[in-house]
Structure formats: C-alpha cells, structure tokens
Amino acid sequence: MWKKNLVGMLLFLALFSITSCSNSKAKVIKVYGNGEVTYIPDIVTMTVKLKDVKPALKDAIANTNATSKKLLELCDKYSIADEDIKTSFAQSGKEYEYQNGKNIFVGFRSEQSIQITFRELQKIEEFTGEILALQVYSLGDFKYSHSKKSEYESEANLLALDDAKAAAEKMAARMNVKIGDVLYISDVDEPSYNYYGNYYNSYEYETMSKQLNSSSGFVVAPGILSSKKNVVVTFEIKK
C-alpha cells in the first residue's frame, strides 16, 4: 500500500515540477508608469503658539488663557468649525535666560499651541492679520492641501496605469508581439506632494521681540500642489 502512495506522490511532484518550469518560462514584459496631477490648494493648516512669562505663575496662566479665548472667538468670527481647531494642553514652568555665563531665572512660563485649518484662502491675509494683532508668541508651520486630495491621488494613479499600458504597447509593437493579460500591478512608492512657485513653508513672527502691524497680516503664496503616482505592471506577451 505504501508503494502505491509513494508512486502517486512522485507522480504529483513530477507534474508540479513540470508546471512550475513551464510557468517560469512564460514570456512577460515589465513596465513602469508615471502619473501626475497638479492643482491649486484650497486649505491651509497653521499653528499659533501662545506664551507668556510673568513673576507670578497665575498671572502668566491668566494671560495665556485670555489670549486663547480671544483666538477662539476670532475663529468663530470666521466660521471655522470646531473640528478644524486642535488645542493642546497648556504647559507651565520656569523660564531662564543665559546671561554672563549663568542661567538666570526670569519668571514663570505658561504656553499653549493651537492648530487651525483655514478653508477660505482668499481671506488668509485678513485672518492672519487679526491673529497677529493678539498677544500670540508665533504664527507658522503653514501646510497647504486640498479638500479633494484623495480624488486627485486616484486620478494620478489612473494616469500612471495608462502610461504603463502605453509604454508596454509601444515596446510590444517594436518587437512584433502583442501584450496579453496583466499578471502583476503594484505601486512603486508612496505618492509625493511637491510645492512650486513662491511658497514659504514656515513663517515665524515673534510678538515678544517685534512690533506688530494690526492692520494686516502677511501674504503667503501657496503655489501649485502636485500628486504623483508611480506603478509597475507586468503583462503577458502573446505572439
């Protein structure tokens, strides 16, 4: 009985080996495709930092809380949704300055960061101007995006696939063969976002050491955003 099982197993392994060898010799063509979609951003995320130093900690905390309240009121004025405002926990501690080779205690510090997503870019100069009129410590970390970014990524992916197919067809035509079924598709890497034009990624304005102009903010030119996709596709070759 065991001899019959052994013969059957050997026959199975032989058939498996022949099939594997046959598949390994399949003629294929491997191509890369690239797709890119550019668009104008309609969203910007910025970070407002609040900081105050006073001889008494309660005074520093009170001033920071008062500025935070005014900033939230400003956000309400511009109809910024609650989910577009992310407020960190307030932190406090001692503040030192390095003077004459020593760290000198100058008071107690209270600080907080508020991240704001602003969706009306045509009003960004007006909005930032009103932020800078408050007793904020800094305003910066500008990051531009688009509310339909996922749709642009999908479009770039389809363009990359079209590019791969066109490249495969050109190569096949030159070699007098035809492409068959798709055997493999994969992203080569993650999509990247490039920034063009006059774009400042970060702008810091320290109100504790510089005088503010309460009438206006500053102009930030976001330029053009770009979503890119790279794919690799393997086609079967038919004669």
PDB file of C-alpha atoms in Angstrom:
ATOM      1  CA  MET A   1       0.000   0.000   0.000  1.00  0.00           C
ATOM      2  CA  TRP A   2       2.776   2.366   0.869  1.00  0.00           C
ATOM      3  CA  LYS A   3       4.399   1.714  -2.529  1.00  0.00           C
ATOM      4  CA  LYS A   4       1.254   2.935  -4.309  1.00  0.00           C
ATOM      5  CA  ASN A   5       1.205   6.078  -2.154  1.00  0.00           C
ATOM      6  CA  LEU A   6       4.880   6.672  -2.886  1.00  0.00           C
ATOM      7  CA  VAL A   7       4.333   6.283  -6.644  1.00  0.00           C
ATOM      8  CA  GLY A   8       1.386   8.669  -6.504  1.00  0.00           C
ATOM      9  CA  MET A   9       3.385  11.242  -4.568  1.00  0.00           C
ATOM     10  CA  LEU A  10       6.302  11.037  -7.010  1.00  0.00           C
ATOM     11  CA  LEU A  11       3.909  11.472  -9.949  1.00  0.00           C
ATOM     12  CA  PHE A  12       2.387  14.550  -8.279  1.00  0.00           C
ATOM     13  CA  LEU A  13       5.818  16.075  -7.644  1.00  0.00           C
ATOM     14  CA  ALA A  14       6.836  15.436 -11.253  1.00  0.00           C
ATOM     15  CA  LEU A  15       3.707  17.122 -12.615  1.00  0.00           C
ATOM     16  CA  PHE A  16       4.184  20.038 -10.192  1.00  0.00           C
ATOM     17  CA  SER A  17       7.807  20.427 -11.306  1.00  0.00           C
ATOM     18  CA  ILE A  18       6.859  20.461 -14.990  1.00  0.00           C
ATOM     19  CA  THR A  19       4.116  23.051 -14.391  1.00  0.00           C
ATOM     20  CA  SER A  20       6.454  25.265 -12.361  1.00  0.00           C
ATOM     21  CA  CYS A  21       9.140  25.151 -15.016  1.00  0.00           C
ATOM     22  CA  SER A  22       6.573  25.925 -17.698  1.00  0.00           C
ATOM     23  CA  ASN A  23       5.282  28.962 -15.766  1.00  0.00           C
ATOM     24  CA  SER A  24       8.787  30.188 -15.009  1.00  0.00           C
ATOM     25  CA  LYS A  25       9.491  30.370 -18.756  1.00  0.00           C
ATOM     26  CA  ALA A  26       6.384  32.455 -19.514  1.00  0.00           C
ATOM     27  CA  LYS A  27       7.246  35.462 -21.650  1.00  0.00           C
ATOM     28  CA  VAL A  28       6.382  38.727 -19.962  1.00  0.00           C
ATOM     29  CA  ILE A  29       7.057  42.432 -20.261  1.00  0.00           C
ATOM     30  CA  LYS A  30       7.532  44.626 -17.190  1.00  0.00           C
ATOM     31  CA  VAL A  31       6.937  48.374 -17.456  1.00  0.00           C
ATOM     32  CA  TYR A  32       6.775  51.397 -15.179  1.00  0.00           C
ATOM     33  CA  GLY A  33       4.154  54.113 -15.398  1.00  0.00           C
ATOM     34  CA  ASN A  34       4.058  57.639 -14.008  1.00  0.00           C
ATOM     35  CA  GLY A  35       1.065  59.867 -13.372  1.00  0.00           C
ATOM     36  CA  GLU A  36       0.905  63.430 -12.046  1.00  0.00           C
ATOM     37  CA  VAL A  37      -1.961  65.807 -11.333  1.00  0.00           C
ATOM     38  CA  THR A  38      -1.432  69.436 -10.320  1.00  0.00           C
ATOM     39  CA  TYR A  39      -3.985  71.611  -8.562  1.00  0.00           C
ATOM     40  CA  ILE A  40      -4.442  74.805  -6.588  1.00  0.00           C
ATOM     41  CA  PRO A  41      -4.800  74.237  -2.805  1.00  0.00           C
ATOM     42  CA  ASP A  42      -7.946  75.336  -1.009  1.00  0.00           C
ATOM     43  CA  ILE A  43      -6.927  74.520   2.591  1.00  0.00           C
ATOM     44  CA  VAL A  44      -4.103  75.685   4.820  1.00  0.00           C
ATOM     45  CA  THR A  45      -3.183  74.438   8.291  1.00  0.00           C
ATOM     46  CA  MET A  46      -1.274  76.780  10.592  1.00  0.00           C
ATOM     47  CA  THR A  47      -0.027  76.662  14.179  1.00  0.00           C
ATOM     48  CA  VAL A  48      -0.443  79.517  16.631  1.00  0.00           C
ATOM     49  CA  LYS A  49       1.799  79.431  19.698  1.00  0.00           C
ATOM     50  CA  LEU A  50       0.864  81.269  22.871  1.00  0.00           C
ATOM     51  CA  LYS A  51       3.430  82.044  25.530  1.00  0.00           C
ATOM     52  CA  ASP A  52       3.668  84.441  28.443  1.00  0.00           C
ATOM     53  CA  VAL A  53       6.221  84.910  31.229  1.00  0.00           C
ATOM     54  CA  LYS A  54       5.355  86.638  34.479  1.00  0.00           C
ATOM     55  CA  PRO A  55       6.814  86.824  38.014  1.00  0.00           C
ATOM     56  CA  ALA A  56       3.714  85.009  39.276  1.00  0.00           C
ATOM     57  CA  LEU A  57       2.610  81.789  37.557  1.00  0.00           C
ATOM     58  CA  LYS A  58      -1.097  82.615  37.986  1.00  0.00           C
ATOM     59  CA  ASP A  59      -0.624  85.825  36.002  1.00  0.00           C
ATOM     60  CA  ALA A  60       1.154  84.006  33.154  1.00  0.00           C
ATOM     61  CA  ILE A  61      -1.621  81.396  33.020  1.00  0.00           C
ATOM     62  CA  ALA A  62      -4.333  84.065  33.135  1.00  0.00           C
ATOM     63  CA  ASN A  63      -2.792  85.969  30.216  1.00  0.00           C
ATOM     64  CA  THR A  64      -2.371  82.820  28.123  1.00  0.00           C
ATOM     65  CA  ASN A  65      -5.965  81.775  28.794  1.00  0.00           C
ATOM     66  CA  ALA A  66      -7.214  85.244  27.870  1.00  0.00           C
ATOM     67  CA  THR A  67      -5.332  85.188  24.550  1.00  0.00           C
ATOM     68  CA  SER A  68      -6.563  81.661  23.840  1.00  0.00           C
ATOM     69  CA  LYS A  69     -10.147  82.788  24.408  1.00  0.00           C
ATOM     70  CA  LYS A  70      -9.722  85.731  22.034  1.00  0.00           C
ATOM     71  CA  LEU A  71      -8.216  83.461  19.394  1.00  0.00           C
ATOM     72  CA  LEU A  72     -11.157  81.060  19.624  1.00  0.00           C
ATOM     73  CA  GLU A  73     -13.541  83.987  19.331  1.00  0.00           C
ATOM     74  CA  LEU A  74     -11.678  85.057  16.198  1.00  0.00           C
ATOM     75  CA  CYS A  75     -12.078  81.552  14.777  1.00  0.00           C
ATOM     76  CA  ASP A  76     -15.791  81.763  15.473  1.00  0.00           C
ATOM     77  CA  LYS A  77     -15.908  85.096  13.653  1.00  0.00           C
ATOM     78  CA  TYR A  78     -14.512  83.395  10.534  1.00  0.00           C
ATOM     79  CA  SER A  79     -16.905  80.433  10.944  1.00  0.00           C
ATOM     80  CA  ILE A  80     -14.128  77.916  11.498  1.00  0.00           C
ATOM     81  CA  ALA A  81     -15.613  74.565  12.530  1.00  0.00           C
ATOM     82  CA  ASP A  82     -14.712  73.022  15.880  1.00  0.00           C
ATOM     83  CA  GLU A  83     -13.127  70.001  14.173  1.00  0.00           C
ATOM     84  CA  ASP A  84     -10.721  72.375  12.385  1.00  0.00           C
ATOM     85  CA  ILE A  85      -9.338  73.658  15.696  1.00  0.00           C
ATOM     86  CA  LYS A  86      -6.955  71.490  17.720  1.00  0.00           C
ATOM     87  CA  THR A  87      -5.874  72.891  21.057  1.00  0.00           C
ATOM     88  CA  SER A  88      -3.006  71.399  23.037  1.00  0.00           C
ATOM     89  CA  PHE A  89      -2.891  71.199  26.826  1.00  0.00           C
ATOM     90  CA  ALA A  90      -1.443  74.290  28.473  1.00  0.00           C
ATOM     91  CA  GLN A  91       2.025  73.827  29.933  1.00  0.00           C
ATOM     92  CA  SER A  92       3.814  75.838  32.564  1.00  0.00           C
ATOM     93  CA  GLY A  93       7.268  76.001  34.104  1.00  0.00           C
ATOM     94  CA  LYS A  94      10.170  78.228  34.989  1.00  0.00           C
ATOM     95  CA  GLU A  95      11.796  80.452  32.379  1.00  0.00           C
ATOM     96  CA  TYR A  96      15.539  81.088  32.343  1.00  0.00           C
ATOM     97  CA  GLU A  97      17.817  83.307  30.290  1.00  0.00           C
ATOM     98  CA  TYR A  98      21.524  82.747  29.791  1.00  0.00           C
ATOM     99  CA  GLN A  99      23.338  85.850  30.998  1.00  0.00           C
ATOM    100  CA  ASN A 100      27.022  86.312  31.793  1.00  0.00           C
ATOM    101  CA  GLY A 101      27.669  82.593  31.772  1.00  0.00           C
ATOM    102  CA  LYS A 102      24.742  81.761  34.037  1.00  0.00           C
ATOM    103  CA  ASN A 103      21.111  80.711  33.679  1.00  0.00           C
ATOM    104  CA  ILE A 104      19.094  83.492  35.300  1.00  0.00           C
ATOM    105  CA  PHE A 105      15.513  82.887  36.427  1.00  0.00           C
ATOM    106  CA  VAL A 106      13.255  85.484  34.778  1.00  0.00           C
ATOM    107  CA  GLY A 107       9.786  84.265  35.730  1.00  0.00           C
ATOM    108  CA  PHE A 108       7.164  81.600  35.317  1.00  0.00           C
ATOM    109  CA  ARG A 109       6.109  80.471  31.869  1.00  0.00           C
ATOM    110  CA  SER A 110       2.703  79.433  30.526  1.00  0.00           C
ATOM    111  CA  GLU A 111       2.383  78.232  26.923  1.00  0.00           C
ATOM    112  CA  GLN A 112      -0.065  76.566  24.573  1.00  0.00           C
ATOM    113  CA  SER A 113      -0.309  75.647  20.871  1.00  0.00           C
ATOM    114  CA  ILE A 114      -3.427  75.839  18.701  1.00  0.00           C
ATOM    115  CA  GLN A 115      -3.568  74.291  15.235  1.00  0.00           C
ATOM    116  CA  ILE A 116      -6.105  75.829  12.854  1.00  0.00           C
ATOM    117  CA  THR A 117      -7.304  74.545   9.479  1.00  0.00           C
ATOM    118  CA  PHE A 118      -8.427  77.521   7.391  1.00  0.00           C
ATOM    119  CA  ARG A 119     -10.618  76.886   4.338  1.00  0.00           C
ATOM    120  CA  GLU A 120     -11.049  80.370   2.864  1.00  0.00           C
ATOM    121  CA  LEU A 121      -7.657  81.141   1.340  1.00  0.00           C
ATOM    122  CA  GLN A 122      -8.938  84.362  -0.218  1.00  0.00           C
ATOM    123  CA  LYS A 123      -9.198  85.724   3.342  1.00  0.00           C
ATOM    124  CA  ILE A 124      -5.905  84.385   4.705  1.00  0.00           C
ATOM    125  CA  GLU A 125      -4.180  87.786   4.810  1.00  0.00           C
ATOM    126  CA  GLU A 126      -7.082  89.296   6.724  1.00  0.00           C
ATOM    127  CA  PHE A 127      -7.275  86.341   9.108  1.00  0.00           C
ATOM    128  CA  THR A 128      -3.553  86.196   9.880  1.00  0.00           C
ATOM    129  CA  GLY A 129      -3.526  89.955  10.400  1.00  0.00           C
ATOM    130  CA  GLU A 130      -6.112  89.629  13.143  1.00  0.00           C
ATOM    131  CA  ILE A 131      -4.193  86.745  14.714  1.00  0.00           C
ATOM    132  CA  LEU A 132      -1.019  88.807  14.836  1.00  0.00           C
ATOM    133  CA  ALA A 133      -2.923  91.655  16.486  1.00  0.00           C
ATOM    134  CA  LEU A 134      -3.400  89.369  19.501  1.00  0.00           C
ATOM    135  CA  GLN A 135      -0.712  88.654  22.077  1.00  0.00           C
ATOM    136  CA  VAL A 136       0.436  85.496  20.328  1.00  0.00           C
ATOM    137  CA  TYR A 137       4.032  84.293  20.535  1.00  0.00           C
ATOM    138  CA  SER A 138       4.370  82.982  16.965  1.00  0.00           C
ATOM    139  CA  LEU A 139       2.420  82.025  13.877  1.00  0.00           C
ATOM    140  CA  GLY A 140       3.814  79.485  11.432  1.00  0.00           C
ATOM    141  CA  ASP A 141       4.073  75.915  10.193  1.00  0.00           C
ATOM    142  CA  PHE A 142       1.872  76.568   7.150  1.00  0.00           C
ATOM    143  CA  LYS A 143       0.858  73.411   5.306  1.00  0.00           C
ATOM    144  CA  TYR A 144      -1.279  73.635   2.179  1.00  0.00           C
ATOM    145  CA  SER A 145      -3.583  70.904   0.895  1.00  0.00           C
ATOM    146  CA  HIS A 146      -6.878  70.332  -0.908  1.00  0.00           C
ATOM    147  CA  SER A 147     -10.265  69.155   0.296  1.00  0.00           C
ATOM    148  CA  LYS A 148     -10.427  66.679  -2.632  1.00  0.00           C
ATOM    149  CA  LYS A 149      -6.851  65.428  -2.386  1.00  0.00           C
ATOM    150  CA  SER A 150      -7.889  61.750  -2.470  1.00  0.00           C
ATOM    151  CA  GLU A 151      -9.657  62.302  -5.799  1.00  0.00           C
ATOM    152  CA  TYR A 152      -6.511  63.831  -7.308  1.00  0.00           C
ATOM    153  CA  GLU A 153      -4.465  60.896  -5.999  1.00  0.00           C
ATOM    154  CA  SER A 154      -6.857  58.446  -7.676  1.00  0.00           C
ATOM    155  CA  GLU A 155      -6.659  60.390 -10.929  1.00  0.00           C
ATOM    156  CA  ALA A 156      -2.851  60.345 -10.794  1.00  0.00           C
ATOM    157  CA  ASN A 157      -2.946  56.594 -10.208  1.00  0.00           C
ATOM    158  CA  LEU A 158      -5.122  56.039 -13.306  1.00  0.00           C
ATOM    159  CA  LEU A 159      -2.782  58.206 -15.379  1.00  0.00           C
ATOM    160  CA  ALA A 160       0.157  56.095 -14.185  1.00  0.00           C
ATOM    161  CA  LEU A 161      -1.627  52.913 -15.286  1.00  0.00           C
ATOM    162  CA  ASP A 162      -2.422  54.449 -18.687  1.00  0.00           C
ATOM    163  CA  ASP A 163       1.219  55.436 -19.047  1.00  0.00           C
ATOM    164  CA  ALA A 164       2.367  51.890 -18.222  1.00  0.00           C
ATOM    165  CA  LYS A 165      -0.025  50.343 -20.744  1.00  0.00           C
ATOM    166  CA  ALA A 166       1.022  52.767 -23.487  1.00  0.00           C
ATOM    167  CA  ALA A 167       4.700  52.003 -22.844  1.00  0.00           C
ATOM    168  CA  ALA A 168       4.062  48.246 -22.973  1.00  0.00           C
ATOM    169  CA  GLU A 169       2.144  48.536 -26.253  1.00  0.00           C
ATOM    170  CA  LYS A 170       4.933  50.575 -27.868  1.00  0.00           C
ATOM    171  CA  MET A 171       7.600  48.095 -26.810  1.00  0.00           C
ATOM    172  CA  ALA A 172       5.493  45.127 -27.941  1.00  0.00           C
ATOM    173  CA  ALA A 173       4.808  46.724 -31.343  1.00  0.00           C
ATOM    174  CA  ARG A 174       8.503  47.321 -31.910  1.00  0.00           C
ATOM    175  CA  MET A 175       9.214  43.643 -31.160  1.00  0.00           C
ATOM    176  CA  ASN A 176       6.309  42.444 -33.353  1.00  0.00           C
ATOM    177  CA  VAL A 177       4.414  40.864 -30.457  1.00  0.00           C
ATOM    178  CA  LYS A 178       1.234  41.665 -28.566  1.00  0.00           C
ATOM    179  CA  ILE A 179       0.583  42.178 -24.868  1.00  0.00           C
ATOM    180  CA  GLY A 180      -1.786  39.800 -23.129  1.00  0.00           C
ATOM    181  CA  ASP A 181      -3.243  39.594 -19.650  1.00  0.00           C
ATOM    182  CA  VAL A 182      -1.993  41.683 -16.756  1.00  0.00           C
ATOM    183  CA  LEU A 183      -0.044  39.435 -14.383  1.00  0.00           C
ATOM    184  CA  TYR A 184       1.061  41.954 -11.749  1.00  0.00           C
ATOM    185  CA  ILE A 185       0.295  45.541 -10.681  1.00  0.00           C
ATOM    186  CA  SER A 186       1.820  47.451  -7.774  1.00  0.00           C
ATOM    187  CA  ASP A 187       2.636  50.932  -6.545  1.00  0.00           C
ATOM    188  CA  VAL A 188       6.353  51.633  -6.717  1.00  0.00           C
ATOM    189  CA  ASP A 189       6.286  54.087  -3.840  1.00  0.00           C
ATOM    190  CA  GLU A 190       4.014  56.375  -1.870  1.00  0.00           C
ATOM    191  CA  PRO A 191       2.569  59.469  -3.567  1.00  0.00           C
ATOM    192  CA  SER A 192       4.589  62.611  -3.022  1.00  0.00           C
ATOM    193  CA  TYR A 193       3.445  66.220  -2.877  1.00  0.00           C
ATOM    194  CA  ASN A 194       5.673  68.860  -4.375  1.00  0.00           C
ATOM    195  CA  TYR A 195       5.399  72.575  -3.989  1.00  0.00           C
ATOM    196  CA  TYR A 196       6.099  75.033  -6.764  1.00  0.00           C
ATOM    197  CA  GLY A 197       6.146  78.780  -7.027  1.00  0.00           C
ATOM    198  CA  ASN A 198       6.701  81.349  -4.310  1.00  0.00           C
ATOM    199  CA  TYR A 199       5.864  79.235  -1.282  1.00  0.00           C
ATOM    200  CA  TYR A 200       7.013  79.782   2.287  1.00  0.00           C
ATOM    201  CA  ASN A 201       6.611  76.612   4.304  1.00  0.00           C
ATOM    202  CA  SER A 202       7.145  78.314   7.623  1.00  0.00           C
ATOM    203  CA  TYR A 203       6.774  81.873   8.836  1.00  0.00           C
ATOM    204  CA  GLU A 204       7.553  82.781  12.406  1.00  0.00           C
ATOM    205  CA  TYR A 205       6.571  86.143  13.833  1.00  0.00           C
ATOM    206  CA  GLU A 206       7.645  86.561  17.453  1.00  0.00           C
ATOM    207  CA  THR A 207       5.471  89.180  19.068  1.00  0.00           C
ATOM    208  CA  MET A 208       7.547  89.403  22.219  1.00  0.00           C
ATOM    209  CA  SER A 209      10.515  90.907  20.387  1.00  0.00           C
ATOM    210  CA  LYS A 210       8.912  92.539  17.326  1.00  0.00           C
ATOM    211  CA  GLN A 211       6.221  95.143  16.936  1.00  0.00           C
ATOM    212  CA  LEU A 212       3.013  94.027  15.222  1.00  0.00           C
ATOM    213  CA  ASN A 213       1.113  95.751  12.475  1.00  0.00           C
ATOM    214  CA  SER A 214      -2.502  95.189  13.488  1.00  0.00           C
ATOM    215  CA  SER A 215      -3.917  96.404  10.162  1.00  0.00           C
ATOM    216  CA  SER A 216      -2.783  93.460   8.054  1.00  0.00           C
ATOM    217  CA  GLY A 217      -1.062  90.116   8.190  1.00  0.00           C
ATOM    218  CA  PHE A 218       1.252  88.770   5.534  1.00  0.00           C
ATOM    219  CA  VAL A 219       0.750  87.286   2.112  1.00  0.00           C
ATOM    220  CA  VAL A 220       1.647  83.629   1.680  1.00  0.00           C
ATOM    221  CA  ALA A 221       1.632  82.389  -1.918  1.00  0.00           C
ATOM    222  CA  PRO A 222       0.892  78.651  -1.832  1.00  0.00           C
ATOM    223  CA  GLY A 223       1.794  77.969  -5.466  1.00  0.00           C
ATOM    224  CA  ILE A 224       0.683  74.671  -7.026  1.00  0.00           C
ATOM    225  CA  LEU A 225       0.382  71.277  -5.374  1.00  0.00           C
ATOM    226  CA  SER A 226       1.211  68.064  -7.187  1.00  0.00           C
ATOM    227  CA  SER A 227       0.075  64.489  -6.556  1.00  0.00           C
ATOM    228  CA  LYS A 228       2.297  61.839  -8.134  1.00  0.00           C
ATOM    229  CA  LYS A 229       1.863  58.086  -8.515  1.00  0.00           C
ATOM    230  CA  ASN A 230       4.343  55.531  -9.835  1.00  0.00           C
ATOM    231  CA  VAL A 231       3.300  51.978 -10.722  1.00  0.00           C
ATOM    232  CA  VAL A 232       4.901  48.819 -12.080  1.00  0.00           C
ATOM    233  CA  VAL A 233       2.865  46.490 -14.316  1.00  0.00           C
ATOM    234  CA  THR A 234       3.748  43.071 -15.741  1.00  0.00           C
ATOM    235  CA  PHE A 235       1.973  41.954 -18.945  1.00  0.00           C
ATOM    236  CA  GLU A 236       1.980  38.545 -20.573  1.00  0.00           C
ATOM    237  CA  ILE A 237       3.431  38.546 -24.122  1.00  0.00           C
ATOM    238  CA  LYS A 238       1.488  36.895 -26.910  1.00  0.00           C
ATOM    239  CA  LYS A 239       2.912  36.098 -30.332  1.00  0.00           C
TER     240      LYS A 239
END
